[in-house]
Amino acid sequence: MILTVTLNAALDVTYQAPGIDWNGVNRVSAVHRRAGGKGVNVARVLAALGQEVLVTGLAGGPTGRAIEADLRAAGLPTALCPIAADSRTTLAICETTTPVTPDVATPEATPGVAGGGRTALFNEPGPEVTPDEVQNFLTTYETLLTSAHVVVISGSHPRGIPADFYATLAAVAAGKGVPAIVDADGDPLRHAPKGRPRVLKPNADELARAVPGGGTPAEGARALRGRGAQAVVVSMGAEGLLAVTEEGTFTARMPYAVQGNPTGAGDALVAGLALGLLESSPWPDTLRRAAALGAAAVAAPVAGDFDRDVYAAIHPHIVIT
C-alpha cells in the first residue's frame, strides 16, 4: 500500500472558459469540483494505475466534509484526521483551446487539449491547526505506516504545523523501514533533508529557493543530498527531469511540449516515482514513467487525472541520459 499525506487538503474548483477576458466578464463552459491537495492528486493517479492507496492528512469544517465525501465517491480509502477549523478551497481558471489528438507516429507534433491556454491559480492559505491536532495526526500516521510500503508527503503546511514537520514524518517513516518521498516548498523543503527521505522532489524554482546561490540545478540537488536526502529529482517543466541519486545523475528529456493545464502535473510525476520505489525499478525506468505521467497530466482538464493516450504517445520517446 502507498500512503499519501495531505496536511493542507482542499476542495479544488476548476473553471474552464474559452478566450478569457482577464479584465471583463466571462462565461464558464465547464466547472469541476473535487477533493484536492497534492497528496490526494498523487493517490488519484496511483489508484488509476491500479495501485492500493490510502489518503491521510487533516480535514475540518464544511469544506472538510465535502472533501471526505468526494473521496468516498471516488472510491479512495481515507484516514483523515479531524480538525476544528475549516479546510481550504483552491480555484484554477483555465483558458481552453481547440483539442488536438496527439499522433503516436509523429512525436514531434505538439498535442493540444481542452484547457490548453493560460491557467491562473488561487490557493487559500489553509486552516489553523492546534498542537493537539498535530499530535493526533502524528499518532495516526505512525499507526498507518505499519501497513505502508511507500509514503508520499507532499504539499503546503496549514498554519500551526512546525516548519520541520515533514522532516519528522520522513524520519518516522525511515525508522519503520518505509521509504518516503517529500514534495514541498519553502521551509518544509529546506528542513526535509534532515529526515533522510528516500526522494526529495522540488521543481526548479523551489530548488532555487531552498538552495539560494546554489548554482546550477545539479549543484543545488547535490547540496540537498549533502544535507541528508538520498535522491533529489528536480522537475523542470517541458525540459524534463534531473535526478541526482546514489547511482549517479540522470536526465529525462521530453520529445515535445504538451499543452494544457499544468496543475497536478508534478503530482502525477510523484506518483510515478512512488511506483518506482514500490517496484524497486531502476532509475531510468522510474524517471521515464514519471516524466510521461507528468506530461499526460498536463493534457487532463483537472489535477489528479492523466490522459492515457498522451502517456502512451510520449513514454517511448523520452530520452534518459
PDB file of C-alpha atoms in Angstrom:
ATOM      1  CA  MET A   1       0.000   0.000   0.000  1.00  0.00           C
ATOM      2  CA  ILE A   2       1.152   3.541  -0.800  1.00  0.00           C
ATOM      3  CA  LEU A   3       0.247   6.081   1.877  1.00  0.00           C
ATOM      4  CA  THR A   4      -0.176   9.715   0.823  1.00  0.00           C
ATOM      5  CA  VAL A   5      -0.085  12.596   3.306  1.00  0.00           C
ATOM      6  CA  THR A   6      -2.013  15.812   2.601  1.00  0.00           C
ATOM      7  CA  LEU A   7      -1.927  18.116   5.611  1.00  0.00           C
ATOM      8  CA  ASN A   8      -3.478  21.010   3.668  1.00  0.00           C
ATOM      9  CA  ALA A   9      -6.274  19.163   1.864  1.00  0.00           C
ATOM     10  CA  ALA A  10      -8.510  21.313  -0.320  1.00  0.00           C
ATOM     11  CA  LEU A  11     -11.693  21.415  -2.303  1.00  0.00           C
ATOM     12  CA  ASP A  12     -10.331  22.168  -5.783  1.00  0.00           C
ATOM     13  CA  VAL A  13     -12.575  24.182  -8.071  1.00  0.00           C
ATOM     14  CA  THR A  14     -11.611  24.436 -11.760  1.00  0.00           C
ATOM     15  CA  TYR A  15     -13.308  26.850 -14.181  1.00  0.00           C
ATOM     16  CA  GLN A  16     -12.804  26.345 -17.913  1.00  0.00           C
ATOM     17  CA  ALA A  17     -13.697  29.142 -20.304  1.00  0.00           C
ATOM     18  CA  PRO A  18     -12.773  29.940 -23.921  1.00  0.00           C
ATOM     19  CA  GLY A  19     -10.829  33.092 -24.733  1.00  0.00           C
ATOM     20  CA  ILE A  20     -10.848  34.561 -21.241  1.00  0.00           C
ATOM     21  CA  ASP A  21     -11.140  38.311 -20.916  1.00  0.00           C
ATOM     22  CA  TRP A  22      -8.924  38.833 -17.864  1.00  0.00           C
ATOM     23  CA  ASN A  23     -10.369  42.316 -17.351  1.00  0.00           C
ATOM     24  CA  GLY A  24     -14.017  41.557 -18.062  1.00  0.00           C
ATOM     25  CA  VAL A  25     -16.951  39.176 -17.589  1.00  0.00           C
ATOM     26  CA  ASN A  26     -16.580  35.571 -18.769  1.00  0.00           C
ATOM     27  CA  ARG A  27     -18.980  32.675 -19.287  1.00  0.00           C
ATOM     28  CA  VAL A  28     -17.674  29.457 -17.790  1.00  0.00           C
ATOM     29  CA  SER A  29     -18.023  26.447 -20.103  1.00  0.00           C
ATOM     30  CA  ALA A  30     -17.239  23.761 -17.502  1.00  0.00           C
ATOM     31  CA  VAL A  31     -16.861  23.578 -13.724  1.00  0.00           C
ATOM     32  CA  HIS A  32     -15.081  20.789 -11.817  1.00  0.00           C
ATOM     33  CA  ARG A  33     -15.221  20.457  -8.033  1.00  0.00           C
ATOM     34  CA  ARG A  34     -13.278  17.696  -6.344  1.00  0.00           C
ATOM     35  CA  ALA A  35     -11.129  16.887  -3.345  1.00  0.00           C
ATOM     36  CA  GLY A  36      -7.568  18.014  -3.854  1.00  0.00           C
ATOM     37  CA  GLY A  37      -4.237  18.804  -2.347  1.00  0.00           C
ATOM     38  CA  LYS A  38      -1.013  17.336  -3.666  1.00  0.00           C
ATOM     39  CA  GLY A  39      -1.171  14.020  -1.815  1.00  0.00           C
ATOM     40  CA  VAL A  40      -4.792  13.494  -2.877  1.00  0.00           C
ATOM     41  CA  ASN A  41      -3.800  14.074  -6.513  1.00  0.00           C
ATOM     42  CA  VAL A  42      -0.959  11.555  -6.169  1.00  0.00           C
ATOM     43  CA  ALA A  43      -3.400   8.993  -4.750  1.00  0.00           C
ATOM     44  CA  ARG A  44      -5.845   9.523  -7.620  1.00  0.00           C
ATOM     45  CA  VAL A  45      -3.157   8.823 -10.220  1.00  0.00           C
ATOM     46  CA  LEU A  46      -1.885   5.757  -8.370  1.00  0.00           C
ATOM     47  CA  ALA A  47      -5.419   4.389  -7.988  1.00  0.00           C
ATOM     48  CA  ALA A  48      -5.994   4.888 -11.725  1.00  0.00           C
ATOM     49  CA  LEU A  49      -2.843   2.809 -12.281  1.00  0.00           C
ATOM     50  CA  GLY A  50      -4.350   0.003 -10.196  1.00  0.00           C
ATOM     51  CA  GLN A  51      -2.343   0.592  -7.015  1.00  0.00           C
ATOM     52  CA  GLU A  52      -3.611   0.228  -3.454  1.00  0.00           C
ATOM     53  CA  VAL A  53      -3.552   3.648  -1.785  1.00  0.00           C
ATOM     54  CA  LEU A  54      -4.619   5.269   1.465  1.00  0.00           C
ATOM     55  CA  VAL A  55      -5.134   9.027   1.865  1.00  0.00           C
ATOM     56  CA  THR A  56      -4.324  10.585   5.221  1.00  0.00           C
ATOM     57  CA  GLY A  57      -3.978  14.164   6.392  1.00  0.00           C
ATOM     58  CA  LEU A  58      -6.176  16.803   8.000  1.00  0.00           C
ATOM     59  CA  ALA A  59      -9.722  17.898   7.184  1.00  0.00           C
ATOM     60  CA  GLY A  60     -12.251  20.035   9.022  1.00  0.00           C
ATOM     61  CA  GLY A  61     -15.452  22.044   8.790  1.00  0.00           C
ATOM     62  CA  PRO A  62     -17.973  22.035   5.927  1.00  0.00           C
ATOM     63  CA  THR A  63     -15.223  22.090   3.321  1.00  0.00           C
ATOM     64  CA  GLY A  64     -13.507  19.160   5.023  1.00  0.00           C
ATOM     65  CA  ARG A  65     -16.752  17.189   4.925  1.00  0.00           C
ATOM     66  CA  ALA A  66     -17.104  17.948   1.215  1.00  0.00           C
ATOM     67  CA  ILE A  67     -13.530  16.723   0.682  1.00  0.00           C
ATOM     68  CA  GLU A  68     -14.215  13.454   2.505  1.00  0.00           C
ATOM     69  CA  ALA A  69     -17.487  12.930   0.643  1.00  0.00           C
ATOM     70  CA  ASP A  70     -15.772  13.387  -2.716  1.00  0.00           C
ATOM     71  CA  LEU A  71     -13.004  10.945  -1.795  1.00  0.00           C
ATOM     72  CA  ARG A  72     -15.602   8.360  -0.790  1.00  0.00           C
ATOM     73  CA  ALA A  73     -17.432   8.897  -4.071  1.00  0.00           C
ATOM     74  CA  ALA A  74     -14.153   8.387  -5.942  1.00  0.00           C
ATOM     75  CA  GLY A  75     -13.530   5.115  -4.102  1.00  0.00           C
ATOM     76  CA  LEU A  76     -10.335   6.375  -2.477  1.00  0.00           C
ATOM     77  CA  PRO A  77      -9.776   4.924   1.018  1.00  0.00           C
ATOM     78  CA  THR A  78      -9.112   7.610   3.634  1.00  0.00           C
ATOM     79  CA  ALA A  79      -7.854   8.002   7.186  1.00  0.00           C
ATOM     80  CA  LEU A  80      -8.148  11.775   7.537  1.00  0.00           C
ATOM     81  CA  CYS A  81      -7.733  13.267  10.996  1.00  0.00           C
ATOM     82  CA  PRO A  82     -10.337  15.836  12.079  1.00  0.00           C
ATOM     83  CA  ILE A  83      -9.520  19.454  12.889  1.00  0.00           C
ATOM     84  CA  ALA A  84     -11.797  22.188  14.206  1.00  0.00           C
ATOM     85  CA  ALA A  85     -11.054  24.794  11.529  1.00  0.00           C
ATOM     86  CA  ASP A  86     -12.496  24.717   8.025  1.00  0.00           C
ATOM     87  CA  SER A  87     -10.342  23.259   5.255  1.00  0.00           C
ATOM     88  CA  ARG A  88      -9.400  25.442   2.310  1.00  0.00           C
ATOM     89  CA  THR A  89     -10.691  25.888  -1.235  1.00  0.00           C
ATOM     90  CA  THR A  90      -8.499  26.431  -4.299  1.00  0.00           C
ATOM     91  CA  LEU A  91      -9.512  27.903  -7.648  1.00  0.00           C
ATOM     92  CA  ALA A  92      -7.984  27.267 -11.074  1.00  0.00           C
ATOM     93  CA  ILE A  93      -9.170  29.308 -14.057  1.00  0.00           C
ATOM     94  CA  CYS A  94      -8.204  27.646 -17.332  1.00  0.00           C
ATOM     95  CA  GLU A  95      -8.440  29.198 -20.779  1.00  0.00           C
ATOM     96  CA  THR A  96      -9.491  26.481 -23.213  1.00  0.00           C
ATOM     97  CA  THR A  97      -8.341  25.895 -26.773  1.00  0.00           C
ATOM     98  CA  THR A  98      -9.387  23.541 -29.549  1.00  0.00           C
ATOM     99  CA  PRO A  99      -8.468  19.917 -28.729  1.00  0.00           C
ATOM    100  CA  VAL A 100      -5.936  18.162 -30.948  1.00  0.00           C
ATOM    101  CA  THR A 101      -5.280  14.431 -30.618  1.00  0.00           C
ATOM    102  CA  PRO A 102      -1.568  13.534 -30.375  1.00  0.00           C
ATOM    103  CA  ASP A 103      -0.232  11.283 -33.120  1.00  0.00           C
ATOM    104  CA  VAL A 104       1.879   8.414 -31.777  1.00  0.00           C
ATOM    105  CA  ALA A 105       3.651   8.098 -35.112  1.00  0.00           C
ATOM    106  CA  THR A 106       4.759  11.747 -35.145  1.00  0.00           C
ATOM    107  CA  PRO A 107       6.156  12.582 -31.705  1.00  0.00           C
ATOM    108  CA  GLU A 108       7.480  15.895 -32.974  1.00  0.00           C
ATOM    109  CA  ALA A 109       3.885  17.171 -33.124  1.00  0.00           C
ATOM    110  CA  THR A 110       2.767  19.237 -30.175  1.00  0.00           C
ATOM    111  CA  PRO A 111      -0.539  17.924 -28.822  1.00  0.00           C
ATOM    112  CA  GLY A 112      -3.095  20.416 -27.545  1.00  0.00           C
ATOM    113  CA  VAL A 113      -6.045  19.721 -25.288  1.00  0.00           C
ATOM    114  CA  ALA A 114      -9.020  21.476 -23.842  1.00  0.00           C
ATOM    115  CA  GLY A 115      -7.534  23.788 -21.257  1.00  0.00           C
ATOM    116  CA  GLY A 116      -4.514  24.469 -23.455  1.00  0.00           C
ATOM    117  CA  GLY A 117      -4.423  28.224 -22.866  1.00  0.00           C
ATOM    118  CA  ARG A 118      -3.357  30.194 -19.817  1.00  0.00           C
ATOM    119  CA  THR A 119      -4.120  28.984 -16.293  1.00  0.00           C
ATOM    120  CA  ALA A 120      -4.413  31.123 -13.150  1.00  0.00           C
ATOM    121  CA  LEU A 121      -4.341  29.523  -9.699  1.00  0.00           C
ATOM    122  CA  PHE A 122      -5.735  30.948  -6.460  1.00  0.00           C
ATOM    123  CA  ASN A 123      -4.726  28.979  -3.343  1.00  0.00           C
ATOM    124  CA  GLU A 124      -6.141  29.794   0.081  1.00  0.00           C
ATOM    125  CA  PRO A 125      -3.611  29.562   2.941  1.00  0.00           C
ATOM    126  CA  GLY A 126      -5.420  26.811   4.812  1.00  0.00           C
ATOM    127  CA  PRO A 127      -6.787  26.398   8.340  1.00  0.00           C
ATOM    128  CA  GLU A 128      -5.126  26.954  11.716  1.00  0.00           C
ATOM    129  CA  VAL A 129      -4.133  23.637  13.299  1.00  0.00           C
ATOM    130  CA  THR A 130      -3.705  23.243  17.068  1.00  0.00           C
ATOM    131  CA  PRO A 131      -0.792  21.421  18.770  1.00  0.00           C
ATOM    132  CA  ASP A 132      -3.192  18.689  19.953  1.00  0.00           C
ATOM    133  CA  GLU A 133      -4.393  18.163  16.387  1.00  0.00           C
ATOM    134  CA  VAL A 134      -0.791  17.910  15.181  1.00  0.00           C
ATOM    135  CA  GLN A 135      -0.026  15.280  17.824  1.00  0.00           C
ATOM    136  CA  ASN A 136      -3.198  13.348  16.990  1.00  0.00           C
ATOM    137  CA  PHE A 137      -2.165  13.225  13.345  1.00  0.00           C
ATOM    138  CA  LEU A 138       1.362  12.065  14.210  1.00  0.00           C
ATOM    139  CA  THR A 139      -0.031   9.204  16.321  1.00  0.00           C
ATOM    140  CA  THR A 140      -2.337   8.156  13.480  1.00  0.00           C
ATOM    141  CA  TYR A 141       0.478   8.420  10.955  1.00  0.00           C
ATOM    142  CA  GLU A 142       2.750   6.123  12.947  1.00  0.00           C
ATOM    143  CA  THR A 143      -0.019   3.515  13.039  1.00  0.00           C
ATOM    144  CA  LEU A 144      -0.748   3.773   9.308  1.00  0.00           C
ATOM    145  CA  LEU A 145       2.930   3.300   8.429  1.00  0.00           C
ATOM    146  CA  THR A 146       2.787  -0.264   9.728  1.00  0.00           C
ATOM    147  CA  SER A 147       0.801  -1.221   6.603  1.00  0.00           C
ATOM    148  CA  ALA A 148       2.586   1.059   4.112  1.00  0.00           C
ATOM    149  CA  HIS A 149       5.327   0.167   1.623  1.00  0.00           C
ATOM    150  CA  VAL A 150       5.923   3.753   0.434  1.00  0.00           C
ATOM    151  CA  VAL A 151       4.777   7.099   1.841  1.00  0.00           C
ATOM    152  CA  VAL A 152       4.349  10.321  -0.145  1.00  0.00           C
ATOM    153  CA  ILE A 153       4.462  13.528   1.937  1.00  0.00           C
ATOM    154  CA  SER A 154       3.541  16.496  -0.191  1.00  0.00           C
ATOM    155  CA  GLY A 155       2.052  19.952  -0.432  1.00  0.00           C
ATOM    156  CA  SER A 156       1.934  23.035   1.736  1.00  0.00           C
ATOM    157  CA  HIS A 157       1.575  23.250   5.500  1.00  0.00           C
ATOM    158  CA  PRO A 158      -1.591  24.663   7.032  1.00  0.00           C
ATOM    159  CA  ARG A 159      -0.953  27.224   9.742  1.00  0.00           C
ATOM    160  CA  GLY A 160       0.209  25.801  13.070  1.00  0.00           C
ATOM    161  CA  ILE A 161       2.321  22.971  11.612  1.00  0.00           C
ATOM    162  CA  PRO A 162       6.021  23.132  12.633  1.00  0.00           C
ATOM    163  CA  ALA A 163       8.324  24.106   9.777  1.00  0.00           C
ATOM    164  CA  ASP A 164      10.332  20.882  10.161  1.00  0.00           C
ATOM    165  CA  PHE A 165       7.298  18.578  10.368  1.00  0.00           C
ATOM    166  CA  TYR A 166       7.982  16.918   7.010  1.00  0.00           C
ATOM    167  CA  ALA A 167      11.468  16.057   8.236  1.00  0.00           C
ATOM    168  CA  THR A 168       9.841  14.488  11.303  1.00  0.00           C
ATOM    169  CA  LEU A 169       7.424  12.467   9.157  1.00  0.00           C
ATOM    170  CA  ALA A 170      10.216  11.283   6.867  1.00  0.00           C
ATOM    171  CA  ALA A 171      12.366  10.273   9.848  1.00  0.00           C
ATOM    172  CA  VAL A 172       9.498   8.336  11.441  1.00  0.00           C
ATOM    173  CA  ALA A 173       8.950   6.518   8.145  1.00  0.00           C
ATOM    174  CA  ALA A 174      12.670   5.738   7.802  1.00  0.00           C
ATOM    175  CA  GLY A 175      12.655   4.331  11.337  1.00  0.00           C
ATOM    176  CA  LYS A 176       9.943   1.892  10.280  1.00  0.00           C
ATOM    177  CA  GLY A 177      11.715   0.971   7.030  1.00  0.00           C
ATOM    178  CA  VAL A 178       9.243   2.823   4.785  1.00  0.00           C
ATOM    179  CA  PRO A 179      10.809   4.940   2.010  1.00  0.00           C
ATOM    180  CA  ALA A 180       9.439   8.489   1.928  1.00  0.00           C
ATOM    181  CA  ILE A 181       9.060  10.947  -0.943  1.00  0.00           C
ATOM    182  CA  VAL A 182       8.788  14.612   0.064  1.00  0.00           C
ATOM    183  CA  ASP A 183       7.400  17.180  -2.393  1.00  0.00           C
ATOM    184  CA  ALA A 184       7.370  20.611  -0.754  1.00  0.00           C
ATOM    185  CA  ASP A 185       8.466  24.228  -0.992  1.00  0.00           C
ATOM    186  CA  GLY A 186       9.937  26.870   1.313  1.00  0.00           C
ATOM    187  CA  ASP A 187      10.816  25.963   4.889  1.00  0.00           C
ATOM    188  CA  PRO A 188       9.328  22.436   4.706  1.00  0.00           C
ATOM    189  CA  LEU A 189      11.646  21.669   1.785  1.00  0.00           C
ATOM    190  CA  ARG A 190      14.682  23.275   3.429  1.00  0.00           C
ATOM    191  CA  HIS A 191      14.185  21.203   6.591  1.00  0.00           C
ATOM    192  CA  ALA A 192      13.144  17.954   4.863  1.00  0.00           C
ATOM    193  CA  PRO A 193      16.643  16.526   4.179  1.00  0.00           C
ATOM    194  CA  LYS A 194      17.201  16.184   7.944  1.00  0.00           C
ATOM    195  CA  GLY A 195      14.610  13.386   7.926  1.00  0.00           C
ATOM    196  CA  ARG A 196      16.652  11.449   5.332  1.00  0.00           C
ATOM    197  CA  PRO A 197      13.800  10.980   2.833  1.00  0.00           C
ATOM    198  CA  ARG A 198      14.348   8.488   0.056  1.00  0.00           C
ATOM    199  CA  VAL A 199      13.454  11.141  -2.545  1.00  0.00           C
ATOM    200  CA  LEU A 200      13.033  14.921  -2.497  1.00  0.00           C
ATOM    201  CA  LYS A 201      11.052  16.271  -5.471  1.00  0.00           C
ATOM    202  CA  PRO A 202      11.293  20.077  -5.888  1.00  0.00           C
ATOM    203  CA  ASN A 203      10.711  21.895  -9.132  1.00  0.00           C
ATOM    204  CA  ALA A 204      13.421  24.216 -10.423  1.00  0.00           C
ATOM    205  CA  ASP A 205      12.014  27.324  -8.706  1.00  0.00           C
ATOM    206  CA  GLU A 206      11.520  25.514  -5.397  1.00  0.00           C
ATOM    207  CA  LEU A 207      15.072  24.184  -5.570  1.00  0.00           C
ATOM    208  CA  ALA A 208      16.436  27.689  -6.158  1.00  0.00           C
ATOM    209  CA  ARG A 209      14.561  28.977  -3.098  1.00  0.00           C
ATOM    210  CA  ALA A 210      15.770  26.062  -0.961  1.00  0.00           C
ATOM    211  CA  VAL A 211      19.418  26.476  -2.006  1.00  0.00           C
ATOM    212  CA  PRO A 212      19.896  30.206  -2.716  1.00  0.00           C
ATOM    213  CA  GLY A 213      23.067  30.798  -4.660  1.00  0.00           C
ATOM    214  CA  GLY A 214      23.240  27.071  -5.312  1.00  0.00           C
ATOM    215  CA  GLY A 215      24.371  27.459  -8.909  1.00  0.00           C
ATOM    216  CA  THR A 216      23.016  25.011 -11.480  1.00  0.00           C
ATOM    217  CA  PRO A 217      20.075  22.698 -10.702  1.00  0.00           C
ATOM    218  CA  ALA A 218      22.526  19.792 -10.454  1.00  0.00           C
ATOM    219  CA  GLU A 219      24.610  21.679  -7.891  1.00  0.00           C
ATOM    220  CA  GLY A 220      21.512  22.590  -5.909  1.00  0.00           C
ATOM    221  CA  ALA A 221      20.293  18.998  -5.966  1.00  0.00           C
ATOM    222  CA  ARG A 222      23.698  17.768  -4.781  1.00  0.00           C
ATOM    223  CA  ALA A 223      23.537  20.289  -1.940  1.00  0.00           C
ATOM    224  CA  LEU A 224      20.213  18.818  -0.753  1.00  0.00           C
ATOM    225  CA  ARG A 225      21.689  15.332  -0.992  1.00  0.00           C
ATOM    226  CA  GLY A 226      24.579  16.531   1.122  1.00  0.00           C
ATOM    227  CA  ARG A 227      22.099  17.570   3.818  1.00  0.00           C
ATOM    228  CA  GLY A 228      20.598  14.085   4.056  1.00  0.00           C
ATOM    229  CA  ALA A 229      18.254  13.341   1.151  1.00  0.00           C
ATOM    230  CA  GLN A 230      19.120  10.069  -0.572  1.00  0.00           C
ATOM    231  CA  ALA A 231      17.994  11.278  -4.005  1.00  0.00           C
ATOM    232  CA  VAL A 232      16.744  14.583  -5.416  1.00  0.00           C
ATOM    233  CA  VAL A 233      14.523  14.676  -8.507  1.00  0.00           C
ATOM    234  CA  VAL A 234      14.008  18.141  -9.983  1.00  0.00           C
ATOM    235  CA  SER A 235      11.065  18.716 -12.326  1.00  0.00           C
ATOM    236  CA  MET A 236      11.835  21.311 -14.998  1.00  0.00           C
ATOM    237  CA  GLY A 237       8.614  21.536 -16.994  1.00  0.00           C
ATOM    238  CA  ALA A 238       8.991  20.950 -20.711  1.00  0.00           C
ATOM    239  CA  GLU A 239      12.721  20.386 -20.205  1.00  0.00           C
ATOM    240  CA  GLY A 240      12.027  17.156 -18.320  1.00  0.00           C
ATOM    241  CA  LEU A 241      13.650  15.863 -15.148  1.00  0.00           C
ATOM    242  CA  LEU A 242      17.001  15.967 -13.419  1.00  0.00           C
ATOM    243  CA  ALA A 243      17.746  13.252 -10.851  1.00  0.00           C
ATOM    244  CA  VAL A 244      20.799  13.286  -8.595  1.00  0.00           C
ATOM    245  CA  THR A 245      20.906   9.873  -6.946  1.00  0.00           C
ATOM    246  CA  GLU A 246      23.205   7.454  -5.171  1.00  0.00           C
ATOM    247  CA  GLU A 247      23.653   5.728  -8.558  1.00  0.00           C
ATOM    248  CA  GLY A 248      24.621   8.882 -10.441  1.00  0.00           C
ATOM    249  CA  THR A 249      22.976  11.818 -12.192  1.00  0.00           C
ATOM    250  CA  PHE A 250      20.242  11.251 -14.777  1.00  0.00           C
ATOM    251  CA  THR A 251      18.199  13.482 -17.064  1.00  0.00           C
ATOM    252  CA  ALA A 252      14.871  12.683 -18.703  1.00  0.00           C
ATOM    253  CA  ARG A 253      14.306  14.798 -21.823  1.00  0.00           C
ATOM    254  CA  MET A 254      10.846  15.377 -23.298  1.00  0.00           C
ATOM    255  CA  PRO A 255      10.412  14.868 -27.067  1.00  0.00           C
ATOM    256  CA  TYR A 256       7.835  17.676 -27.298  1.00  0.00           C
ATOM    257  CA  ALA A 257       5.834  20.003 -25.093  1.00  0.00           C
ATOM    258  CA  VAL A 258       2.309  19.026 -24.072  1.00  0.00           C
ATOM    259  CA  GLN A 259      -0.131  21.929 -23.882  1.00  0.00           C
ATOM    260  CA  GLY A 260      -2.842  22.065 -21.234  1.00  0.00           C
ATOM    261  CA  ASN A 261      -3.455  22.616 -17.539  1.00  0.00           C
ATOM    262  CA  PRO A 262      -0.188  22.178 -15.607  1.00  0.00           C
ATOM    263  CA  THR A 263      -1.991  21.918 -12.259  1.00  0.00           C
ATOM    264  CA  GLY A 264      -1.289  18.454 -10.884  1.00  0.00           C
ATOM    265  CA  ALA A 265       1.485  17.562 -13.328  1.00  0.00           C
ATOM    266  CA  GLY A 266       4.050  17.401 -10.519  1.00  0.00           C
ATOM    267  CA  ASP A 267       1.723  15.177  -8.502  1.00  0.00           C
ATOM    268  CA  ALA A 268       1.392  12.699 -11.358  1.00  0.00           C
ATOM    269  CA  LEU A 269       5.176  12.734 -11.661  1.00  0.00           C
ATOM    270  CA  VAL A 270       5.471  11.949  -7.949  1.00  0.00           C
ATOM    271  CA  ALA A 271       3.032   9.062  -8.407  1.00  0.00           C
ATOM    272  CA  GLY A 272       5.464   7.640 -10.952  1.00  0.00           C
ATOM    273  CA  LEU A 273       8.360   7.997  -8.507  1.00  0.00           C
ATOM    274  CA  ALA A 274       6.342   6.259  -5.775  1.00  0.00           C
ATOM    275  CA  LEU A 275       5.515   3.392  -8.094  1.00  0.00           C
ATOM    276  CA  GLY A 276       9.202   3.085  -8.963  1.00  0.00           C
ATOM    277  CA  LEU A 277      10.077   2.785  -5.261  1.00  0.00           C
ATOM    278  CA  LEU A 278       7.315   0.247  -4.717  1.00  0.00           C
ATOM    279  CA  GLU A 279       8.580  -1.918  -7.580  1.00  0.00           C
ATOM    280  CA  SER A 280      12.301  -1.245  -6.922  1.00  0.00           C
ATOM    281  CA  SER A 281      12.604  -0.160 -10.565  1.00  0.00           C
ATOM    282  CA  PRO A 282      15.930   1.087 -11.991  1.00  0.00           C
ATOM    283  CA  TRP A 283      16.205   4.872 -12.049  1.00  0.00           C
ATOM    284  CA  PRO A 284      15.965   5.165 -15.871  1.00  0.00           C
ATOM    285  CA  ASP A 285      12.665   3.239 -15.911  1.00  0.00           C
ATOM    286  CA  THR A 286      11.320   5.177 -12.935  1.00  0.00           C
ATOM    287  CA  LEU A 287      12.176   8.550 -14.461  1.00  0.00           C
ATOM    288  CA  ARG A 288      10.765   7.678 -17.888  1.00  0.00           C
ATOM    289  CA  ARG A 289       7.425   6.645 -16.382  1.00  0.00           C
ATOM    290  CA  ALA A 290       7.350   9.635 -14.008  1.00  0.00           C
ATOM    291  CA  ALA A 291       8.083  12.127 -16.799  1.00  0.00           C
ATOM    292  CA  ALA A 292       5.437  10.576 -19.042  1.00  0.00           C
ATOM    293  CA  LEU A 293       2.820  10.695 -16.292  1.00  0.00           C
ATOM    294  CA  GLY A 294       3.621  14.341 -15.611  1.00  0.00           C
ATOM    295  CA  ALA A 295       3.187  15.202 -19.295  1.00  0.00           C
ATOM    296  CA  ALA A 296      -0.030  13.186 -19.529  1.00  0.00           C
ATOM    297  CA  ALA A 297      -1.423  15.055 -16.523  1.00  0.00           C
ATOM    298  CA  VAL A 298      -0.943  18.379 -18.327  1.00  0.00           C
ATOM    299  CA  ALA A 299      -3.270  17.027 -21.020  1.00  0.00           C
ATOM    300  CA  ALA A 300      -6.035  16.301 -18.483  1.00  0.00           C
ATOM    301  CA  PRO A 301      -8.530  19.038 -17.548  1.00  0.00           C
ATOM    302  CA  VAL A 302      -8.225  18.671 -13.755  1.00  0.00           C
ATOM    303  CA  ALA A 303      -5.487  17.803 -11.281  1.00  0.00           C
ATOM    304  CA  GLY A 304      -5.367  14.145 -10.275  1.00  0.00           C
ATOM    305  CA  ASP A 305      -6.141  12.851 -13.766  1.00  0.00           C
ATOM    306  CA  PHE A 306      -3.903  11.970 -16.694  1.00  0.00           C
ATOM    307  CA  ASP A 307      -4.505  11.346 -20.381  1.00  0.00           C
ATOM    308  CA  ARG A 308      -3.679   7.715 -21.167  1.00  0.00           C
ATOM    309  CA  ASP A 309      -3.306   8.396 -24.904  1.00  0.00           C
ATOM    310  CA  VAL A 310      -0.760  11.140 -24.278  1.00  0.00           C
ATOM    311  CA  TYR A 311       1.045   8.867 -21.810  1.00  0.00           C
ATOM    312  CA  ALA A 312       1.251   6.076 -24.398  1.00  0.00           C
ATOM    313  CA  ALA A 313       2.397   8.506 -27.096  1.00  0.00           C
ATOM    314  CA  ILE A 314       5.164  10.203 -25.146  1.00  0.00           C
ATOM    315  CA  HIS A 315       6.542   7.418 -22.912  1.00  0.00           C
ATOM    316  CA  PRO A 316       8.619   5.586 -25.595  1.00  0.00           C
ATOM    317  CA  HIS A 317      10.200   8.835 -26.794  1.00  0.00           C
ATOM    318  CA  ILE A 318      11.541  10.191 -23.505  1.00  0.00           C
ATOM    319  CA  VAL A 319      15.325  10.165 -23.640  1.00  0.00           C
ATOM    320  CA  ILE A 320      17.241   9.156 -20.490  1.00  0.00           C
ATOM    321  CA  THR A 321      20.914  10.104 -20.184  1.00  0.00           C
TER     322      THR A 321
END
